[in-house]
Amino acid sequence: MTDARVPARVVRTRFPALRDDHLRSLAQWRLVQPIREQGETMYSFADLATLREVHDALGLGTPLKAIVRQQLAARQGQLTLFDGTAPRDEGGRARVVTLAPRPARSTETLAGSPVDTSRAEEAFERATAIDGLPGHSRGVVMQAYREALAFDPALVPALINLGNLHYADGHLPEAAALYEQALTLAPDAFEAWFNLGHTHHDAGRFAEAVRCYARALELGPESADACFYLAVAYEKLGRSQDARPLWQQYQQLAPDGEWIALAREFGE
């Protein structure tokens, strides 16, 4: 049995101070979680309690960004804000790290063990070719990355991509371990720092998330995503003064970005 839900048109009638942009912002911050049913946006009764609080606060003249921060603070430790935030490409699947062009290499040794880089790269390319494609199970893709790592344990892109798959499955410790292993081999790997930040964020370790996102932003100063998630982590720590310049930086890096409305609201 599903929970009863209320259509958005009823919400607008009951709470006239809530504009469409307010509702979009609340949904983006995961303070409410509307769904689409039969062509209509629907809110749960749990959402209505939040909407009532926001509506009343707006009626008192409280700015929306202050209301959102109050709601975030009240829900600290319970939020699922931006969960499932592995980097995504335009197709909605996890961004797959590829190999940089390099000369073909034959069998080498690593710490006394044989390393067959050619076969490792063949397995890696086979994995990336099907990673995220419909009709291929995640287990098959994982096995291909593991095969690549069996031939070359220092193949950093394979570690990162395998970590992404564990992350997508909600296996945060396994994903974090793979990202950390990648960083021991390549301390300046942007994707490993960025994705490691996601694992800390989703586990509620916001200070560690800040450390990782900040390092990612150092390595990729033009990354709007790193800028955005660092701002989010600061907000979750109650450090809005540190987040504000990042919201402003995000506006410069991604003037048409997905989160531009939030960045403008919180960057003021």
Tab-separated table of C-alpha atoms in Angstrom:
chain	number	residue	atom	x	y	z
A	1	MET	CA	0.000	0.000	0.000
A	2	THR	CA	1.444	3.377	-1.027
A	3	ASP	CA	1.276	6.556	1.002
A	4	ALA	CA	-1.437	9.023	0.027
A	5	ARG	CA	-0.095	12.010	-1.867
A	6	VAL	CA	-1.268	15.518	-2.596
A	7	PRO	CA	-0.963	17.111	-6.060
A	8	ALA	CA	1.088	20.272	-6.529
A	9	ARG	CA	-2.015	22.277	-7.482
A	10	VAL	CA	-3.441	21.613	-4.026
A	11	VAL	CA	-0.129	22.585	-2.409
A	12	ARG	CA	-0.157	25.919	-4.277
A	13	THR	CA	-3.711	26.610	-3.120
A	14	ARG	CA	-2.994	25.689	0.490
A	15	PHE	CA	0.368	27.476	0.664
A	16	PRO	CA	0.127	30.526	-1.635
A	17	ALA	CA	3.479	31.982	-0.501
A	18	LEU	CA	5.293	29.017	-2.068
A	19	ARG	CA	6.271	29.852	-5.625
A	20	ASP	CA	7.375	27.295	-8.205
A	21	ASP	CA	11.025	28.313	-7.777
A	22	HIS	CA	10.682	27.760	-4.005
A	23	LEU	CA	9.333	24.259	-4.604
A	24	ARG	CA	12.137	23.483	-7.062
A	25	SER	CA	14.788	24.620	-4.574
A	26	LEU	CA	13.294	22.560	-1.748
A	27	ALA	CA	13.271	19.499	-4.008
A	28	GLN	CA	16.859	20.107	-5.115
A	29	TRP	CA	17.952	20.203	-1.474
A	30	ARG	CA	15.974	16.979	-0.860
A	31	LEU	CA	13.915	18.703	1.833
A	32	VAL	CA	10.842	17.471	-0.001
A	33	GLN	CA	10.725	14.567	-2.419
A	34	PRO	CA	7.924	15.012	-4.954
A	35	ILE	CA	7.224	12.329	-7.524
A	36	ARG	CA	5.415	12.302	-10.853
A	37	GLU	CA	2.197	10.319	-11.041
A	38	GLN	CA	-0.097	10.345	-14.064
A	39	GLY	CA	1.401	13.596	-15.322
A	40	GLU	CA	1.131	15.440	-12.001
A	41	THR	CA	3.719	16.376	-9.393
A	42	MET	CA	2.707	14.814	-6.087
A	43	TYR	CA	3.829	15.481	-2.497
A	44	SER	CA	3.631	13.124	0.465
A	45	PHE	CA	1.987	14.110	3.742
A	46	ALA	CA	5.484	14.205	5.281
A	47	ASP	CA	6.393	16.783	2.630
A	48	LEU	CA	3.330	18.845	3.580
A	49	ALA	CA	4.679	19.339	7.108
A	50	THR	CA	7.910	20.752	5.694
A	51	LEU	CA	6.049	22.886	3.162
A	52	ARG	CA	3.880	24.335	5.922
A	53	GLU	CA	6.963	25.307	7.945
A	54	VAL	CA	8.598	26.917	4.923
A	55	HIS	CA	5.385	28.712	3.963
A	56	ASP	CA	4.972	30.146	7.468
A	57	ALA	CA	8.601	31.259	7.602
A	58	LEU	CA	8.304	32.972	4.217
A	59	GLY	CA	5.213	34.733	5.531
A	60	LEU	CA	7.344	36.155	8.341
A	61	GLY	CA	9.773	37.565	5.794
A	62	THR	CA	12.535	34.982	6.291
A	63	PRO	CA	14.668	34.553	3.128
A	64	LEU	CA	14.469	31.131	1.532
A	65	LYS	CA	18.201	30.468	1.917
A	66	ALA	CA	17.926	31.068	5.677
A	67	ILE	CA	14.948	28.706	5.857
A	68	VAL	CA	16.830	26.012	3.945
A	69	ARG	CA	19.817	26.321	6.274
A	70	GLN	CA	17.529	26.012	9.292
A	71	GLN	CA	15.953	22.906	7.809
A	72	LEU	CA	19.370	21.408	7.022
A	73	ALA	CA	20.552	22.026	10.568
A	74	ALA	CA	17.395	20.467	11.989
A	75	ARG	CA	17.928	17.341	9.900
A	76	GLN	CA	21.677	17.015	10.401
A	77	GLY	CA	22.645	13.367	10.378
A	78	GLN	CA	19.389	12.363	8.676
A	79	LEU	CA	19.710	14.073	5.314
A	80	THR	CA	20.062	12.243	2.061
A	81	LEU	CA	21.028	15.445	0.285
A	82	PHE	CA	22.684	14.654	-3.036
A	83	ASP	CA	23.015	10.955	-2.215
A	84	GLY	CA	24.012	8.859	-5.178
A	85	THR	CA	26.310	11.618	-6.385
A	86	ALA	CA	28.875	9.666	-8.351
A	87	PRO	CA	29.836	11.971	-11.237
A	88	ARG	CA	27.456	11.599	-14.146
A	89	ASP	CA	27.797	12.250	-17.834
A	90	GLU	CA	24.987	13.654	-19.978
A	91	GLY	CA	23.536	10.157	-20.406
A	92	GLY	CA	22.991	9.826	-16.664
A	93	ARG	CA	25.490	6.998	-16.097
A	94	ALA	CA	28.649	7.025	-14.006
A	95	ARG	CA	31.468	8.881	-15.719
A	96	VAL	CA	33.972	6.283	-16.891
A	97	VAL	CA	37.670	7.099	-16.612
A	98	THR	CA	39.593	6.151	-19.754
A	99	LEU	CA	43.247	5.386	-20.368
A	100	ALA	CA	45.494	8.179	-21.555
A	101	PRO	CA	47.294	7.346	-24.818
A	102	ARG	CA	50.632	5.712	-24.128
A	103	PRO	CA	53.132	3.502	-25.949
A	104	ALA	CA	52.361	-0.199	-26.034
A	105	ARG	CA	54.173	-2.088	-23.280
A	106	SER	CA	54.866	-5.730	-22.718
A	107	THR	CA	55.237	-7.819	-19.593
A	108	GLU	CA	56.961	-5.991	-16.713
A	109	THR	CA	57.367	-6.609	-13.012
A	110	LEU	CA	55.829	-4.806	-10.074
A	111	ALA	CA	57.158	-5.583	-6.591
A	112	GLY	CA	58.493	-8.885	-7.866
A	113	SER	CA	55.217	-9.894	-9.548
A	114	PRO	CA	54.688	-10.098	-13.316
A	115	VAL	CA	52.674	-7.292	-14.865
A	116	ASP	CA	51.237	-7.773	-18.333
A	117	THR	CA	50.254	-4.231	-19.278
A	118	SER	CA	49.084	-5.148	-22.769
A	119	ARG	CA	46.572	-7.722	-21.510
A	120	ALA	CA	45.565	-5.378	-18.679
A	121	GLU	CA	44.733	-2.647	-21.159
A	122	GLU	CA	42.808	-5.070	-23.358
A	123	ALA	CA	40.657	-6.102	-20.394
A	124	PHE	CA	40.235	-2.469	-19.360
A	125	GLU	CA	39.099	-1.392	-22.824
A	126	ARG	CA	36.663	-4.300	-22.906
A	127	ALA	CA	35.229	-3.146	-19.567
A	128	THR	CA	34.878	0.519	-20.545
A	129	ALA	CA	33.193	-0.455	-23.805
A	130	ILE	CA	30.257	-1.988	-21.922
A	131	ASP	CA	30.369	0.052	-18.692
A	132	GLY	CA	26.898	1.531	-18.248
A	133	LEU	CA	25.433	0.091	-21.421
A	134	PRO	CA	22.024	-1.597	-21.139
A	135	GLY	CA	22.088	-5.346	-21.477
A	136	HIS	CA	25.350	-5.805	-19.592
A	137	SER	CA	25.212	-6.712	-15.919
A	138	ARG	CA	27.306	-4.709	-13.492
A	139	GLY	CA	28.891	-7.942	-12.325
A	140	VAL	CA	30.266	-8.627	-15.811
A	141	VAL	CA	31.765	-5.132	-15.993
A	142	MET	CA	33.269	-5.471	-12.522
A	143	GLN	CA	34.845	-8.791	-13.477
A	144	ALA	CA	36.452	-7.200	-16.529
A	145	TYR	CA	37.986	-4.440	-14.396
A	146	ARG	CA	39.200	-7.046	-11.896
A	147	GLU	CA	40.780	-8.970	-14.747
A	148	ALA	CA	42.608	-5.818	-15.836
A	149	LEU	CA	43.855	-5.307	-12.289
A	150	ALA	CA	44.980	-8.928	-12.080
A	151	PHE	CA	47.287	-8.238	-15.015
A	152	ASP	CA	48.320	-4.777	-13.750
A	153	PRO	CA	47.447	-3.923	-10.094
A	154	ALA	CA	48.673	-0.360	-10.661
A	155	LEU	CA	46.156	0.451	-13.393
A	156	VAL	CA	44.653	3.521	-11.712
A	157	PRO	CA	41.703	4.087	-14.108
A	158	ALA	CA	40.541	0.515	-13.471
A	159	LEU	CA	40.662	1.105	-9.706
A	160	ILE	CA	38.609	4.288	-10.060
A	161	ASN	CA	36.013	2.775	-12.383
A	162	LEU	CA	35.654	-0.294	-10.187
A	163	GLY	CA	35.218	2.064	-7.230
A	164	ASN	CA	32.467	3.895	-9.130
A	165	LEU	CA	30.568	0.641	-9.616
A	166	HIS	CA	30.815	-0.208	-5.919
A	167	TYR	CA	29.664	3.338	-5.113
A	168	ALA	CA	26.664	2.996	-7.412
A	169	ASP	CA	25.743	-0.184	-5.537
A	170	GLY	CA	25.898	1.681	-2.222
A	171	HIS	CA	29.046	-0.140	-1.082
A	172	LEU	CA	30.800	2.918	0.322
A	173	PRO	CA	33.688	1.231	2.213
A	174	GLU	CA	34.629	-0.836	-0.841
A	175	ALA	CA	34.460	2.203	-3.112
A	176	ALA	CA	36.505	4.330	-0.692
A	177	ALA	CA	39.179	1.634	-0.414
A	178	LEU	CA	39.570	1.520	-4.193
A	179	TYR	CA	39.776	5.317	-4.498
A	180	GLU	CA	42.366	5.416	-1.711
A	181	GLN	CA	44.367	2.684	-3.413
A	182	ALA	CA	44.293	4.725	-6.608
A	183	LEU	CA	45.582	7.755	-4.702
A	184	THR	CA	48.531	5.855	-3.269
A	185	LEU	CA	49.554	5.203	-6.883
A	186	ALA	CA	48.529	8.561	-8.346
A	187	PRO	CA	48.234	11.231	-5.613
A	188	ASP	CA	47.077	13.837	-8.141
A	189	ALA	CA	44.203	11.813	-9.591
A	190	PHE	CA	41.314	14.296	-9.674
A	191	GLU	CA	38.576	11.677	-10.122
A	192	ALA	CA	39.804	9.647	-7.138
A	193	TRP	CA	39.781	12.660	-4.803
A	194	PHE	CA	36.403	13.835	-6.082
A	195	ASN	CA	34.722	10.447	-5.787
A	196	LEU	CA	36.323	9.740	-2.412
A	197	GLY	CA	34.670	12.966	-1.281
A	198	HIS	CA	31.297	11.490	-2.267
A	199	THR	CA	31.854	8.415	-0.105
A	200	HIS	CA	32.664	10.583	2.916
A	201	HIS	CA	29.722	12.895	2.239
A	202	ASP	CA	27.233	10.050	1.966
A	203	ALA	CA	28.567	8.544	5.200
A	204	GLY	CA	28.054	11.868	7.008
A	205	ARG	CA	31.799	12.608	7.340
A	206	PHE	CA	31.485	16.141	6.030
A	207	ALA	CA	34.870	17.391	7.264
A	208	GLU	CA	36.572	14.570	5.341
A	209	ALA	CA	34.384	15.341	2.335
A	210	VAL	CA	35.588	18.964	2.481
A	211	ARG	CA	39.208	17.790	2.498
A	212	CYS	CA	38.680	15.618	-0.573
A	213	TYR	CA	36.590	18.085	-2.564
A	214	ALA	CA	39.050	20.890	-1.776
A	215	ARG	CA	41.934	18.790	-3.084
A	216	ALA	CA	39.933	17.911	-6.194
A	217	LEU	CA	39.246	21.595	-6.792
A	218	GLU	CA	42.957	22.362	-6.437
A	219	LEU	CA	43.687	19.769	-9.107
A	220	GLY	CA	40.791	20.849	-11.326
A	221	PRO	CA	40.113	24.554	-10.671
A	222	GLU	CA	37.738	24.685	-13.647
A	223	SER	CA	35.535	21.891	-12.285
A	224	ALA	CA	32.116	23.310	-11.502
A	225	ASP	CA	31.129	19.976	-9.925
A	226	ALA	CA	34.010	20.044	-7.425
A	227	CYS	CA	33.187	23.651	-6.599
A	228	PHE	CA	29.525	22.820	-6.072
A	229	TYR	CA	30.021	19.776	-3.864
A	230	LEU	CA	32.626	21.559	-1.750
A	231	ALA	CA	30.069	24.322	-1.145
A	232	VAL	CA	27.444	21.720	-0.195
A	233	ALA	CA	29.832	20.051	2.274
A	234	TYR	CA	30.610	23.395	3.905
A	235	GLU	CA	26.886	24.117	4.221
A	236	LYS	CA	26.354	20.740	5.893
A	237	LEU	CA	29.033	21.708	8.432
A	238	GLY	CA	27.277	25.017	9.100
A	239	ARG	CA	30.172	26.941	7.517
A	240	SER	CA	28.131	29.136	5.207
A	241	GLN	CA	30.824	31.836	5.199
A	242	ASP	CA	33.217	29.351	3.564
A	243	ALA	CA	30.571	28.116	1.153
A	244	ARG	CA	29.536	31.555	-0.106
A	245	PRO	CA	32.556	32.265	-2.347
A	246	LEU	CA	32.234	28.778	-3.787
A	247	TRP	CA	28.602	29.378	-4.703
A	248	GLN	CA	29.776	32.538	-6.458
A	249	GLN	CA	32.591	30.652	-8.190
A	250	TYR	CA	30.116	28.022	-9.374
A	251	GLN	CA	28.060	30.769	-11.023
A	252	GLN	CA	31.138	31.830	-12.991
A	253	LEU	CA	32.127	28.281	-13.942
A	254	ALA	CA	28.631	27.061	-14.854
A	255	PRO	CA	26.296	29.986	-15.625
A	256	ASP	CA	23.836	27.521	-17.153
A	257	GLY	CA	24.577	24.674	-14.736
A	258	GLU	CA	22.028	22.369	-13.146
A	259	TRP	CA	22.394	24.024	-9.728
A	260	ILE	CA	22.666	27.656	-10.852
A	261	ALA	CA	19.457	28.708	-9.068
A	262	LEU	CA	20.781	27.355	-5.754
A	263	ALA	CA	24.174	28.948	-6.338
A	264	ARG	CA	22.582	32.348	-6.911
A	265	GLU	CA	20.375	32.010	-3.835
A	266	PHE	CA	23.176	30.940	-1.505
A	267	GLY	CA	25.901	33.064	-3.040
A	268	GLU	CA	24.273	36.358	-2.099
